[in-house]
Short mmCIF file of C-alpha atoms in Angstrom, two decimals:
data_model
loop_
_atom_site.label_atom_id
_atom_site.label_comp_id
_atom_site.label_asym_id
_atom_site.label_seq_id
_atom_site.Cartn_x
_atom_site.Cartn_y
_atom_site.Cartn_z
CA ASP A 1 -90.01 6.20 10.36
CA GLN A 2 -86.23 5.89 10.42
CA GLN A 3 -84.74 8.85 8.61
CA VAL A 4 -81.15 7.63 9.02
CA LYS A 5 -80.38 3.96 8.50
CA GLN A 6 -77.28 1.91 9.10
CA ASN A 7 -78.23 -1.46 7.70
CA SER A 8 -75.20 -3.42 8.91
CA PRO A 9 -75.36 -4.06 12.67
CA SER A 10 -71.77 -5.33 12.60
CA LEU A 11 -68.70 -5.51 10.38
CA SER A 12 -65.50 -7.50 10.81
CA VAL A 13 -62.29 -6.34 9.06
CA GLN A 14 -58.69 -7.54 9.09
CA GLU A 15 -56.18 -5.17 10.68
CA GLY A 16 -54.45 -3.08 8.02
CA ARG A 17 -57.30 -3.41 5.49
CA ILE A 18 -59.96 -0.84 4.61
CA SER A 19 -63.14 -0.58 6.70
CA ILE A 20 -66.20 0.81 4.89
CA LEU A 21 -69.24 1.78 6.94
CA ASN A 22 -72.44 2.77 5.17
CA CYS A 23 -75.36 5.02 5.99
CA ASP A 24 -78.54 5.88 4.08
CA TYR A 25 -80.97 8.72 4.71
CA THR A 26 -84.44 9.57 3.49
CA ASN A 27 -84.89 13.25 4.36
CA SER A 28 -83.73 15.45 1.47
CA MET A 29 -83.58 18.43 3.86
CA PHE A 30 -80.53 16.97 5.61
CA ASP A 31 -77.48 19.02 4.68
CA TYR A 32 -74.92 18.21 7.36
CA PHE A 33 -73.68 14.74 8.21
CA LEU A 34 -71.43 13.46 10.97
CA TRP A 35 -69.78 10.23 12.04
CA TYR A 36 -69.24 9.42 15.70
CA LYS A 37 -67.39 6.54 17.33
CA LYS A 38 -68.54 5.08 20.62
CA TYR A 39 -66.71 2.80 23.03
CA PRO A 40 -68.63 0.96 25.77
CA ALA A 41 -69.35 3.12 28.84
CA GLU A 42 -68.30 6.30 27.03
CA GLY A 43 -70.16 9.01 25.16
CA PRO A 44 -69.93 9.27 21.35
CA THR A 45 -66.69 10.84 20.07
CA PHE A 46 -66.85 13.05 17.00
CA LEU A 47 -64.84 11.69 14.07
CA ILE A 48 -65.56 13.59 10.88
CA SER A 49 -68.32 15.59 9.22
CA ILE A 50 -69.36 16.65 5.74
CA SER A 51 -71.58 19.40 4.43
CA SER A 52 -73.92 18.74 1.51
CA ILE A 53 -71.96 21.18 -0.66
CA LYS A 54 -69.10 18.65 -0.71
CA ASP A 55 -68.91 15.04 -1.80
CA LYS A 56 -65.76 14.08 0.09
CA ASN A 57 -63.98 15.07 3.28
CA GLU A 58 -60.72 13.60 4.52
CA ASP A 59 -59.02 13.64 7.92
CA GLY A 60 -56.04 11.38 8.31
CA ARG A 61 -57.14 7.76 8.05
CA PHE A 62 -60.81 8.73 7.86
CA THR A 63 -62.65 9.77 4.70
CA VAL A 64 -66.35 10.41 4.36
CA PHE A 65 -68.07 10.26 0.97
CA LEU A 66 -71.49 11.75 0.29
CA ASN A 67 -73.69 10.78 -2.65
CA LYS A 68 -76.65 13.17 -2.50
CA SER A 69 -78.54 11.68 -5.43
CA ALA A 70 -78.49 8.27 -3.76
CA LYS A 71 -78.94 9.75 -0.27
CA HIS A 72 -76.00 7.67 0.85
CA LEU A 73 -72.82 8.32 2.77
CA SER A 74 -69.94 6.12 3.71
CA LEU A 75 -66.98 6.26 6.09
CA HIS A 76 -63.70 4.75 4.97
CA ILE A 77 -60.98 3.91 7.47
CA VAL A 78 -57.58 3.12 5.98
CA PRO A 79 -55.66 1.32 7.31
CA SER A 80 -57.85 -0.20 10.03
CA GLN A 81 -56.25 -0.49 13.46
CA PRO A 82 -57.25 -2.47 16.57
CA GLY A 83 -58.21 0.75 18.36
CA ASP A 84 -60.84 1.36 15.67
CA SER A 85 -62.98 -1.43 17.13
CA ALA A 86 -66.08 0.41 18.37
CA VAL A 87 -69.66 1.23 17.42
CA TYR A 88 -69.89 3.82 14.65
CA PHE A 89 -72.91 6.10 14.36
CA CYS A 90 -73.96 8.18 11.41
CA ALA A 91 -75.95 11.35 12.25
CA ALA A 92 -77.60 14.05 10.15
CA SER A 93 -79.15 17.46 10.58
CA ALA A 94 -81.02 20.04 8.52
CA GLN A 95 -80.12 23.72 8.56
CA SER A 96 -83.56 24.62 9.85
CA ASN A 97 -83.29 22.14 12.69
CA TYR A 98 -80.81 21.86 15.54
CA GLN A 99 -81.29 18.24 16.42
CA LEU A 100 -79.14 15.39 15.20
CA ILE A 101 -80.95 12.37 13.78
CA TRP A 102 -78.99 9.18 14.36
CA GLY A 103 -78.68 5.76 12.81
CA ALA A 104 -78.70 2.66 15.01
CA GLY A 105 -74.95 2.17 14.70
CA THR A 106 -72.57 -0.40 13.21
CA LYS A 107 -70.25 -2.39 15.45
CA LEU A 108 -66.82 -2.55 13.81
CA ILE A 109 -64.49 -5.36 14.87
CA ILE A 110 -60.87 -5.22 13.73
CA LYS A 111 -59.30 -8.67 13.68
CA PRO A 112 -55.54 -9.07 14.26
CA ASP B 1 -59.39 21.98 28.54
CA ALA B 2 -62.22 20.10 30.24
CA GLY B 3 -64.61 18.32 27.95
CA VAL B 4 -68.28 17.75 28.61
CA THR B 5 -68.93 16.35 32.07
CA GLN B 6 -72.06 14.67 33.40
CA SER B 7 -73.19 13.57 36.84
CA PRO B 8 -74.00 11.14 38.23
CA THR B 9 -72.53 8.33 36.14
CA HIS B 10 -75.12 5.78 37.27
CA LEU B 11 -78.49 6.05 38.97
CA ILE B 12 -81.14 3.60 40.13
CA LYS B 13 -84.70 4.82 40.75
CA THR B 14 -88.11 3.25 41.16
CA ARG B 15 -91.23 3.89 39.10
CA GLY B 16 -92.97 7.15 39.89
CA GLN B 17 -89.88 8.85 41.29
CA GLN B 18 -88.24 11.94 39.88
CA VAL B 19 -84.64 12.32 38.73
CA THR B 20 -82.28 15.20 37.94
CA LEU B 21 -79.23 14.76 35.72
CA ARG B 22 -76.53 17.39 35.36
CA CYS B 23 -74.21 18.49 32.57
CA SER B 24 -71.35 20.96 32.24
CA PRO B 25 -70.51 21.91 28.66
CA LYS B 26 -67.09 22.02 27.05
CA SER B 27 -65.24 25.25 27.72
CA GLY B 28 -66.36 27.97 25.31
CA HIS B 29 -69.62 26.25 24.36
CA ASP B 30 -72.96 27.91 25.07
CA THR B 31 -75.46 25.31 23.84
CA VAL B 32 -76.48 22.06 25.50
CA SER B 33 -78.49 19.24 23.93
CA TRP B 34 -79.84 16.17 25.69
CA TYR B 35 -80.31 12.74 24.13
CA GLN B 36 -81.72 9.43 25.32
CA GLN B 37 -80.06 6.26 24.08
CA ALA B 38 -81.81 2.94 24.58
CA LEU B 39 -79.85 -0.28 24.27
CA GLY B 40 -79.00 -1.15 20.67
CA GLN B 41 -80.30 2.13 19.28
CA GLY B 42 -78.92 5.49 18.28
CA PRO B 43 -79.45 8.51 20.54
CA GLN B 44 -82.85 10.21 20.39
CA PHE B 45 -83.01 13.99 20.72
CA ILE B 46 -84.85 15.24 23.80
CA PHE B 47 -84.26 19.01 23.67
CA GLN B 48 -81.68 21.74 23.23
CA TYR B 49 -80.99 24.75 25.44
CA TYR B 50 -79.46 28.01 24.27
CA GLU B 51 -79.32 31.30 26.17
CA GLU B 52 -81.19 29.65 29.06
CA GLU B 53 -84.19 28.86 26.85
CA GLU B 54 -85.42 25.62 25.34
CA ARG B 55 -84.72 26.23 21.66
CA GLN B 56 -86.01 22.98 20.24
CA ARG B 57 -87.70 19.86 21.54
CA GLY B 58 -87.88 16.31 20.24
CA ASN B 59 -90.77 13.89 20.57
CA PHE B 60 -90.67 13.46 24.34
CA PRO B 61 -93.52 13.99 26.84
CA ASP B 62 -93.71 16.92 29.23
CA ARG B 63 -92.40 14.67 32.01
CA PHE B 64 -89.02 15.54 30.53
CA SER B 65 -87.99 19.08 31.36
CA GLY B 66 -84.76 20.96 31.56
CA HIS B 67 -82.97 24.07 32.56
CA GLN B 68 -79.87 25.97 31.52
CA PHE B 69 -77.99 28.18 33.95
CA PRO B 70 -76.12 31.44 33.24
CA ASN B 71 -72.80 29.52 33.23
CA TYR B 72 -74.28 27.34 30.41
CA SER B 73 -74.49 24.19 32.54
CA SER B 74 -77.75 22.32 32.28
CA GLU B 75 -80.07 19.94 34.07
CA LEU B 76 -82.46 17.32 32.74
CA ASN B 77 -85.42 16.46 34.97
CA VAL B 78 -87.67 13.47 34.47
CA ASN B 79 -90.85 13.18 36.55
CA ALA B 80 -93.06 10.16 37.20
CA LEU B 81 -90.43 7.71 36.01
CA LEU B 82 -91.50 4.74 33.91
CA LEU B 83 -89.65 1.49 33.35
CA GLY B 84 -89.18 2.58 29.74
CA ASP B 85 -87.15 5.60 30.86
CA SER B 86 -84.25 3.26 31.62
CA ALA B 87 -81.53 4.34 29.22
CA LEU B 88 -78.23 6.15 28.80
CA TYR B 89 -78.78 9.91 28.92
CA LEU B 90 -76.24 11.87 26.93
CA CYS B 91 -75.47 15.54 27.09
CA ALA B 92 -73.79 17.29 24.17
CA SER B 93 -72.42 20.81 23.95
CA SER B 94 -71.79 23.03 20.97
CA LEU B 95 -71.57 26.66 19.89
CA GLY B 96 -75.01 28.09 19.31
CA THR B 97 -74.23 29.79 16.03
CA GLY B 98 -75.66 27.15 13.70
CA GLN B 99 -74.96 23.61 12.63
CA GLU B 100 -71.95 23.23 14.85
CA THR B 101 -70.50 19.88 15.80
CA GLN B 102 -71.86 18.52 19.06
CA TYR B 103 -69.44 17.08 21.60
CA PHE B 104 -70.69 14.49 24.05
CA GLY B 105 -70.17 13.67 27.69
CA PRO B 106 -69.83 10.11 28.99
CA GLY B 107 -73.54 9.86 29.82
CA THR B 108 -75.61 8.94 32.85
CA ARG B 109 -76.94 5.40 32.97
CA LEU B 110 -80.44 5.45 34.52
CA LEU B 111 -82.14 2.25 35.64
CA VAL B 112 -85.79 2.41 36.67
CA LEU B 113 -87.06 -0.54 38.69
#
């Protein structure tokens, strides 16, 4: 039973355009969500997070949107740069639980 | 400021052997979590250590055990290795005060033959 789903295994975007990565979850107890980026042979790098009391959080080129009623979150990267090419993971946790539950990841490819 | 470090980077073992992986948390962090990441999947939570105790455990058998030392570093031990234990093992550190962001090390790639 996958509690966090990233339904797009890969996404290709032109450099300079917007990249939108999506994530769906099923557990209504989740109240904290994170996005990580992972390059090959490296550990995941934290990008941005959002608490369930908010519906948007912004940090530079990265914005995360949370739609609690739809149990959906998305990561927007504007503008996309070549260095953004990586695998992006969505993760979630519940306040009563310390573990992070992860999606399977989306491979983002930024085309020149 | 040193980030999370893990050793070794790569390891090859045979079935039935035992392995120990090591992790040093980011400076100032007191909590260590361990994850297993199989190819093409997201990380799966193994357990978390806080104040030298296992605070929470994921759905992994007792062959997986751990330890946290007074300096907050941690070890992951896996006994009676199976082929299916081949994976990237990630260590993450955080502050133990709640839902704090977890910061990851580069991982240890374990291959069981």
